[in-house]
Amino acid sequence: MVAAVVAEFVARVADDAEAALARVSTGTRALDELTAFLGRVIEASVTDRAVKAAAQALGAEPGDRAAEDRAGAAVAALIHAGQADGDIHPDVTVNDIYLLFSTAPTDQPSVDRWLTLVVPGLTTQARPTDS
């Protein structure tokens, strides 16, 4: 049952990544979509933290890798679109995004602050200053 919950979470992430990519194809900036996607996945991870902890403790795997492959392909396309726009560093990879997901502070209340600190590592743009 835990594996099914994990599989459903991964499928939602894949659907979200593909929806973000679809918005890029209609003119939304890839960096904006990637940043928003990061925030949504971290927020979902905060909500599903107990399930993910149980899955890790039990060694549960979703089994079907199709959703993981879909998510990876969509994130790669988002990254490449952002790199083509000149907004995302040329060395950023899907593995970097996965690293961010795996190390995000899901026990902290402020995803927005985390994004403010993390996004400058992905982008070619200067970090905005607080007024």
PDB file of N, CA, C and O in Angstrom, residues 75-128:
ATOM      1  N   VAL A  75      11.408  17.645 -16.916  1.00  0.00           N
ATOM      2  CA  VAL A  75      12.337  18.540 -16.207  1.00  0.00           C
ATOM      3  C   VAL A  75      13.545  18.842 -17.096  1.00  0.00           C
ATOM      4  O   VAL A  75      13.995  19.992 -17.167  1.00  0.00           O
ATOM      5  N   ALA A  76      14.051  17.833 -17.791  1.00  0.00           N
ATOM      6  CA  ALA A  76      15.173  18.064 -18.711  1.00  0.00           C
ATOM      7  C   ALA A  76      14.789  19.075 -19.780  1.00  0.00           C
ATOM      8  O   ALA A  76      15.575  19.987 -20.108  1.00  0.00           O
ATOM      9  N   ALA A  77      13.589  18.948 -20.317  1.00  0.00           N
ATOM     10  CA  ALA A  77      13.137  19.892 -21.347  1.00  0.00           C
ATOM     11  C   ALA A  77      12.969  21.297 -20.768  1.00  0.00           C
ATOM     12  O   ALA A  77      13.304  22.286 -21.439  1.00  0.00           O
ATOM     13  N   LEU A  78      12.472  21.406 -19.530  1.00  0.00           N
ATOM     14  CA  LEU A  78      12.373  22.722 -18.876  1.00  0.00           C
ATOM     15  C   LEU A  78      13.750  23.349 -18.713  1.00  0.00           C
ATOM     16  O   LEU A  78      13.944  24.534 -18.997  1.00  0.00           O
ATOM     17  N   ILE A  79      14.699  22.540 -18.264  1.00  0.00           N
ATOM     18  CA  ILE A  79      16.071  23.032 -18.078  1.00  0.00           C
ATOM     19  C   ILE A  79      16.643  23.494 -19.412  1.00  0.00           C
ATOM     20  O   ILE A  79      17.200  24.599 -19.517  1.00  0.00           O
ATOM     21  N   HIS A  80      16.498  22.677 -20.445  1.00  0.00           N
ATOM     22  CA  HIS A  80      17.050  23.040 -21.760  1.00  0.00           C
ATOM     23  C   HIS A  80      16.402  24.307 -22.311  1.00  0.00           C
ATOM     24  O   HIS A  80      17.085  25.156 -22.905  1.00  0.00           O
ATOM     25  N   ALA A  81      15.093  24.454 -22.098  1.00  0.00           N
ATOM     26  CA  ALA A  81      14.416  25.674 -22.558  1.00  0.00           C
ATOM     27  C   ALA A  81      14.953  26.892 -21.808  1.00  0.00           C
ATOM     28  O   ALA A  81      15.188  27.946 -22.406  1.00  0.00           O
ATOM     29  N   GLY A  82      15.155  26.754 -20.505  1.00  0.00           N
ATOM     30  CA  GLY A  82      15.713  27.857 -19.713  1.00  0.00           C
ATOM     31  C   GLY A  82      17.142  28.176 -20.105  1.00  0.00           C
ATOM     32  O   GLY A  82      17.555  29.341 -20.109  1.00  0.00           O
ATOM     33  N   GLN A  83      17.902  27.149 -20.456  1.00  0.00           N
ATOM     34  CA  GLN A  83      19.270  27.372 -20.920  1.00  0.00           C
ATOM     35  C   GLN A  83      19.266  28.064 -22.280  1.00  0.00           C
ATOM     36  O   GLN A  83      20.057  28.973 -22.519  1.00  0.00           O
ATOM     37  N   ALA A  84      18.357  27.673 -23.148  1.00  0.00           N
ATOM     38  CA  ALA A  84      18.246  28.323 -24.462  1.00  0.00           C
ATOM     39  C   ALA A  84      17.848  29.789 -24.318  1.00  0.00           C
ATOM     40  O   ALA A  84      18.292  30.638 -25.099  1.00  0.00           O
ATOM     41  N   ASP A  85      17.042  30.095 -23.284  1.00  0.00           N
ATOM     42  CA  ASP A  85      16.653  31.481 -23.009  1.00  0.00           C
ATOM     43  C   ASP A  85      17.791  32.273 -22.369  1.00  0.00           C
ATOM     44  O   ASP A  85      17.706  33.493 -22.260  1.00  0.00           O
ATOM     45  N   GLY A  86      18.826  31.580 -21.893  1.00  0.00           N
ATOM     46  CA  GLY A  86      19.930  32.241 -21.201  1.00  0.00           C
ATOM     47  C   GLY A  86      19.646  32.485 -19.729  1.00  0.00           C
ATOM     48  O   GLY A  86      20.398  33.197 -19.069  1.00  0.00           O
ATOM     49  N   ASP A  87      18.572  31.894 -19.199  1.00  0.00           N
ATOM     50  CA  ASP A  87      18.183  32.115 -17.804  1.00  0.00           C
ATOM     51  C   ASP A  87      18.733  31.078 -16.836  1.00  0.00           C
ATOM     52  O   ASP A  87      18.823  31.334 -15.637  1.00  0.00           O
ATOM     53  N   ILE A  88      19.050  29.884 -17.316  1.00  0.00           N
ATOM     54  CA  ILE A  88      19.522  28.798 -16.458  1.00  0.00           C
ATOM     55  C   ILE A  88      20.958  28.483 -16.832  1.00  0.00           C
ATOM     56  O   ILE A  88      21.296  28.374 -18.026  1.00  0.00           O
ATOM     57  N   HIS A  89      21.807  28.339 -15.804  1.00  0.00           N
ATOM     58  CA  HIS A  89      23.213  28.021 -16.040  1.00  0.00           C
ATOM     59  C   HIS A  89      23.340  26.813 -16.968  1.00  0.00           C
ATOM     60  O   HIS A  89      22.580  25.856 -16.852  1.00  0.00           O
ATOM     61  N   PRO A  90      24.318  26.845 -17.873  1.00  0.00           N
ATOM     62  CA  PRO A  90      24.489  25.753 -18.822  1.00  0.00           C
ATOM     63  C   PRO A  90      24.845  24.414 -18.170  1.00  0.00           C
ATOM     64  O   PRO A  90      24.649  23.372 -18.776  1.00  0.00           O
ATOM     65  N   ASP A  91      25.358  24.430 -16.930  1.00  0.00           N
ATOM     66  CA  ASP A  91      25.771  23.178 -16.309  1.00  0.00           C
ATOM     67  C   ASP A  91      24.688  22.540 -15.429  1.00  0.00           C
ATOM     68  O   ASP A  91      24.897  21.470 -14.863  1.00  0.00           O
ATOM     69  N   VAL A  92      23.519  23.140 -15.334  1.00  0.00           N
ATOM     70  CA  VAL A  92      22.435  22.589 -14.518  1.00  0.00           C
ATOM     71  C   VAL A  92      21.852  21.359 -15.214  1.00  0.00           C
ATOM     72  O   VAL A  92      21.626  21.369 -16.421  1.00  0.00           O
ATOM     73  N   THR A  93      21.630  20.291 -14.421  1.00  0.00           N
ATOM     74  CA  THR A  93      21.113  19.036 -14.950  1.00  0.00           C
ATOM     75  C   THR A  93      19.880  18.589 -14.162  1.00  0.00           C
ATOM     76  O   THR A  93      19.576  19.130 -13.099  1.00  0.00           O
ATOM     77  N   VAL A  94      19.220  17.575 -14.681  1.00  0.00           N
ATOM     78  CA  VAL A  94      18.094  16.968 -13.970  1.00  0.00           C
ATOM     79  C   VAL A  94      18.572  16.433 -12.617  1.00  0.00           C
ATOM     80  O   VAL A  94      17.876  16.573 -11.612  1.00  0.00           O
ATOM     81  N   ASN A  95      19.758  15.864 -12.576  1.00  0.00           N
ATOM     82  CA  ASN A  95      20.285  15.356 -11.304  1.00  0.00           C
ATOM     83  C   ASN A  95      20.430  16.470 -10.274  1.00  0.00           C
ATOM     84  O   ASN A  95      20.258  16.229  -9.073  1.00  0.00           O
ATOM     85  N   ASP A  96      20.747  17.678 -10.717  1.00  0.00           N
ATOM     86  CA  ASP A  96      20.814  18.812  -9.792  1.00  0.00           C
ATOM     87  C   ASP A  96      19.444  19.088  -9.186  1.00  0.00           C
ATOM     88  O   ASP A  96      19.331  19.371  -7.988  1.00  0.00           O
ATOM     89  N   ILE A  97      18.408  19.009 -10.004  1.00  0.00           N
ATOM     90  CA  ILE A  97      17.045  19.246  -9.507  1.00  0.00           C
ATOM     91  C   ILE A  97      16.670  18.154  -8.519  1.00  0.00           C
ATOM     92  O   ILE A  97      16.102  18.429  -7.453  1.00  0.00           O
ATOM     93  N   TYR A  98      17.005  16.907  -8.828  1.00  0.00           N
ATOM     94  CA  TYR A  98      16.735  15.808  -7.896  1.00  0.00           C
ATOM     95  C   TYR A  98      17.503  15.996  -6.594  1.00  0.00           C
ATOM     96  O   TYR A  98      16.992  15.679  -5.516  1.00  0.00           O
ATOM     97  N   LEU A  99      18.727  16.486  -6.681  1.00  0.00           N
ATOM     98  CA  LEU A  99      19.509  16.773  -5.473  1.00  0.00           C
ATOM     99  C   LEU A  99      18.806  17.817  -4.621  1.00  0.00           C
ATOM    100  O   LEU A  99      18.714  17.677  -3.397  1.00  0.00           O
ATOM    101  N   LEU A 100      18.291  18.848  -5.258  1.00  0.00           N
ATOM    102  CA  LEU A 100      17.547  19.868  -4.511  1.00  0.00           C
ATOM    103  C   LEU A 100      16.327  19.262  -3.827  1.00  0.00           C
ATOM    104  O   LEU A 100      16.053  19.548  -2.659  1.00  0.00           O
ATOM    105  N   PHE A 101      15.588  18.415  -4.541  1.00  0.00           N
ATOM    106  CA  PHE A 101      14.416  17.770  -3.940  1.00  0.00           C
ATOM    107  C   PHE A 101      14.816  16.927  -2.734  1.00  0.00           C
ATOM    108  O   PHE A 101      14.154  16.964  -1.704  1.00  0.00           O
ATOM    109  N   SER A 102      15.894  16.179  -2.870  1.00  0.00           N
ATOM    110  CA  SER A 102      16.269  15.243  -1.812  1.00  0.00           C
ATOM    111  C   SER A 102      16.856  15.934  -0.583  1.00  0.00           C
ATOM    112  O   SER A 102      16.878  15.345   0.495  1.00  0.00           O
ATOM    113  N   THR A 103      17.306  17.165  -0.750  1.00  0.00           N
ATOM    114  CA  THR A 103      17.920  17.872   0.383  1.00  0.00           C
ATOM    115  C   THR A 103      17.092  19.052   0.868  1.00  0.00           C
ATOM    116  O   THR A 103      17.523  19.795   1.753  1.00  0.00           O
ATOM    117  N   ALA A 104      15.909  19.224   0.301  1.00  0.00           N
ATOM    118  CA  ALA A 104      15.057  20.355   0.697  1.00  0.00           C
ATOM    119  C   ALA A 104      14.600  20.200   2.136  1.00  0.00           C
ATOM    120  O   ALA A 104      14.332  19.090   2.598  1.00  0.00           O
ATOM    121  N   PRO A 105      14.500  21.309   2.848  1.00  0.00           N
ATOM    122  CA  PRO A 105      14.092  21.273   4.256  1.00  0.00           C
ATOM    123  C   PRO A 105      12.575  21.127   4.401  1.00  0.00           C
ATOM    124  O   PRO A 105      11.862  22.086   4.673  1.00  0.00           O
ATOM    125  N   THR A 106      12.087  19.916   4.206  1.00  0.00           N
ATOM    126  CA  THR A 106      10.645  19.700   4.241  1.00  0.00           C
ATOM    127  C   THR A 106      10.061  19.812   5.650  1.00  0.00           C
ATOM    128  O   THR A 106       8.844  19.782   5.802  1.00  0.00           O
ATOM    129  N   ASP A 107      10.920  19.955   6.641  1.00  0.00           N
ATOM    130  CA  ASP A 107      10.426  20.148   8.006  1.00  0.00           C
ATOM    131  C   ASP A 107      10.413  21.625   8.411  1.00  0.00           C
ATOM    132  O   ASP A 107      10.157  21.959   9.547  1.00  0.00           O
ATOM    133  N   GLN A 108      10.679  22.505   7.459  1.00  0.00           N
ATOM    134  CA  GLN A 108      10.709  23.939   7.715  1.00  0.00           C
ATOM    135  C   GLN A 108       9.465  24.598   7.120  1.00  0.00           C
ATOM    136  O   GLN A 108       8.948  24.142   6.106  1.00  0.00           O
ATOM    137  N   PRO A 109       9.041  25.712   7.703  1.00  0.00           N
ATOM    138  CA  PRO A 109       7.797  26.327   7.246  1.00  0.00           C
ATOM    139  C   PRO A 109       7.887  27.165   5.971  1.00  0.00           C
ATOM    140  O   PRO A 109       6.876  27.420   5.344  1.00  0.00           O
ATOM    141  N   SER A 110       9.075  27.580   5.554  1.00  0.00           N
ATOM    142  CA  SER A 110       9.142  28.554   4.474  1.00  0.00           C
ATOM    143  C   SER A 110       9.800  28.024   3.210  1.00  0.00           C
ATOM    144  O   SER A 110      11.020  28.093   3.053  1.00  0.00           O
ATOM    145  N   VAL A 111       8.991  27.509   2.312  1.00  0.00           N
ATOM    146  CA  VAL A 111       9.497  27.078   1.017  1.00  0.00           C
ATOM    147  C   VAL A 111       9.939  28.287   0.203  1.00  0.00           C
ATOM    148  O   VAL A 111      10.931  28.228  -0.525  1.00  0.00           O
ATOM    149  N   ASP A 112       9.231  29.405   0.347  1.00  0.00           N
ATOM    150  CA  ASP A 112       9.590  30.616  -0.402  1.00  0.00           C
ATOM    151  C   ASP A 112      11.012  31.067  -0.082  1.00  0.00           C
ATOM    152  O   ASP A 112      11.764  31.438  -0.982  1.00  0.00           O
ATOM    153  N   ARG A 113      11.387  31.025   1.175  1.00  0.00           N
ATOM    154  CA  ARG A 113      12.748  31.429   1.549  1.00  0.00           C
ATOM    155  C   ARG A 113      13.765  30.460   0.970  1.00  0.00           C
ATOM    156  O   ARG A 113      14.819  30.869   0.481  1.00  0.00           O
ATOM    157  N   TRP A 114      13.453  29.176   1.011  1.00  0.00           N
ATOM    158  CA  TRP A 114      14.349  28.166   0.451  1.00  0.00           C
ATOM    159  C   TRP A 114      14.560  28.438  -1.041  1.00  0.00           C
ATOM    160  O   TRP A 114      15.696  28.426  -1.523  1.00  0.00           O
ATOM    161  N   LEU A 115      13.477  28.730  -1.753  1.00  0.00           N
ATOM    162  CA  LEU A 115      13.594  29.032  -3.171  1.00  0.00           C
ATOM    163  C   LEU A 115      14.427  30.290  -3.411  1.00  0.00           C
ATOM    164  O   LEU A 115      15.230  30.330  -4.351  1.00  0.00           O
ATOM    165  N   THR A 116      14.247  31.300  -2.573  1.00  0.00           N
ATOM    166  CA  THR A 116      15.025  32.534  -2.703  1.00  0.00           C
ATOM    167  C   THR A 116      16.522  32.247  -2.593  1.00  0.00           C
ATOM    168  O   THR A 116      17.333  32.849  -3.305  1.00  0.00           O
ATOM    169  N   LEU A 117      16.871  31.300  -1.753  1.00  0.00           N
ATOM    170  CA  LEU A 117      18.284  30.962  -1.570  1.00  0.00           C
ATOM    171  C   LEU A 117      18.808  30.007  -2.639  1.00  0.00           C
ATOM    172  O   LEU A 117      19.970  30.086  -3.026  1.00  0.00           O
ATOM    173  N   VAL A 118      17.972  29.130  -3.141  1.00  0.00           N
ATOM    174  CA  VAL A 118      18.404  28.080  -4.060  1.00  0.00           C
ATOM    175  C   VAL A 118      18.399  28.516  -5.522  1.00  0.00           C
ATOM    176  O   VAL A 118      19.328  28.191  -6.273  1.00  0.00           O
ATOM    177  N   VAL A 119      17.387  29.234  -5.943  1.00  0.00           N
ATOM    178  CA  VAL A 119      17.243  29.576  -7.359  1.00  0.00           C
ATOM    179  C   VAL A 119      18.466  30.303  -7.923  1.00  0.00           C
ATOM    180  O   VAL A 119      18.863  30.022  -9.062  1.00  0.00           O
ATOM    181  N   PRO A 120      19.118  31.194  -7.189  1.00  0.00           N
ATOM    182  CA  PRO A 120      20.308  31.834  -7.764  1.00  0.00           C
ATOM    183  C   PRO A 120      21.406  30.848  -8.169  1.00  0.00           C
ATOM    184  O   PRO A 120      22.199  31.146  -9.052  1.00  0.00           O
ATOM    185  N   GLY A 121      21.427  29.669  -7.566  1.00  0.00           N
ATOM    186  CA  GLY A 121      22.386  28.652  -7.967  1.00  0.00           C
ATOM    187  C   GLY A 121      22.059  28.015  -9.305  1.00  0.00           C
ATOM    188  O   GLY A 121      22.920  27.416  -9.943  1.00  0.00           O
ATOM    189  N   LEU A 122      20.823  28.157  -9.739  1.00  0.00           N
ATOM    190  CA  LEU A 122      20.387  27.589 -11.016  1.00  0.00           C
ATOM    191  C   LEU A 122      20.433  28.596 -12.151  1.00  0.00           C
ATOM    192  O   LEU A 122      20.597  28.226 -13.306  1.00  0.00           O
ATOM    193  N   THR A 123      20.259  29.841 -11.816  1.00  0.00           N
ATOM    194  CA  THR A 123      20.043  30.861 -12.834  1.00  0.00           C
ATOM    195  C   THR A 123      21.297  31.673 -13.137  1.00  0.00           C
ATOM    196  O   THR A 123      22.223  31.735 -12.341  1.00  0.00           O
ATOM    197  N   THR A 124      21.260  32.308 -14.273  1.00  0.00           N
ATOM    198  CA  THR A 124      22.330  33.216 -14.667  1.00  0.00           C
ATOM    199  C   THR A 124      22.033  34.632 -14.194  1.00  0.00           C
ATOM    200  O   THR A 124      22.869  35.519 -14.337  1.00  0.00           O
ATOM    201  N   GLN A 125      20.844  34.823 -13.632  1.00  0.00           N
ATOM    202  CA  GLN A 125      20.421  36.149 -13.189  1.00  0.00           C
ATOM    203  C   GLN A 125      20.948  36.437 -11.786  1.00  0.00           C
ATOM    204  O   GLN A 125      21.174  35.531 -10.987  1.00  0.00           O
ATOM    205  N   ALA A 126      21.104  37.721 -11.490  1.00  0.00           N
ATOM    206  CA  ALA A 126      21.558  38.130 -10.169  1.00  0.00           C
ATOM    207  C   ALA A 126      20.433  37.883  -9.159  1.00  0.00           C
ATOM    208  O   ALA A 126      19.258  37.950  -9.488  1.00  0.00           O
ATOM    209  N   ARG A 127      20.817  37.617  -7.937  1.00  0.00           N
ATOM    210  CA  ARG A 127      19.852  37.424  -6.871  1.00  0.00           C
ATOM    211  C   ARG A 127      19.190  38.757  -6.562  1.00  0.00           C
ATOM    212  O   ARG A 127      19.859  39.766  -6.376  1.00  0.00           O
ATOM    213  N   PRO A 128      17.851  38.768  -6.494  1.00  0.00           N
ATOM    214  CA  PRO A 128      17.175  40.027  -6.179  1.00  0.00           C
ATOM    215  C   PRO A 128      17.501  40.457  -4.750  1.00  0.00           C
ATOM    216  O   PRO A 128      17.693  39.625  -3.873  1.00  0.00           O
TER     217      PRO A 128
END
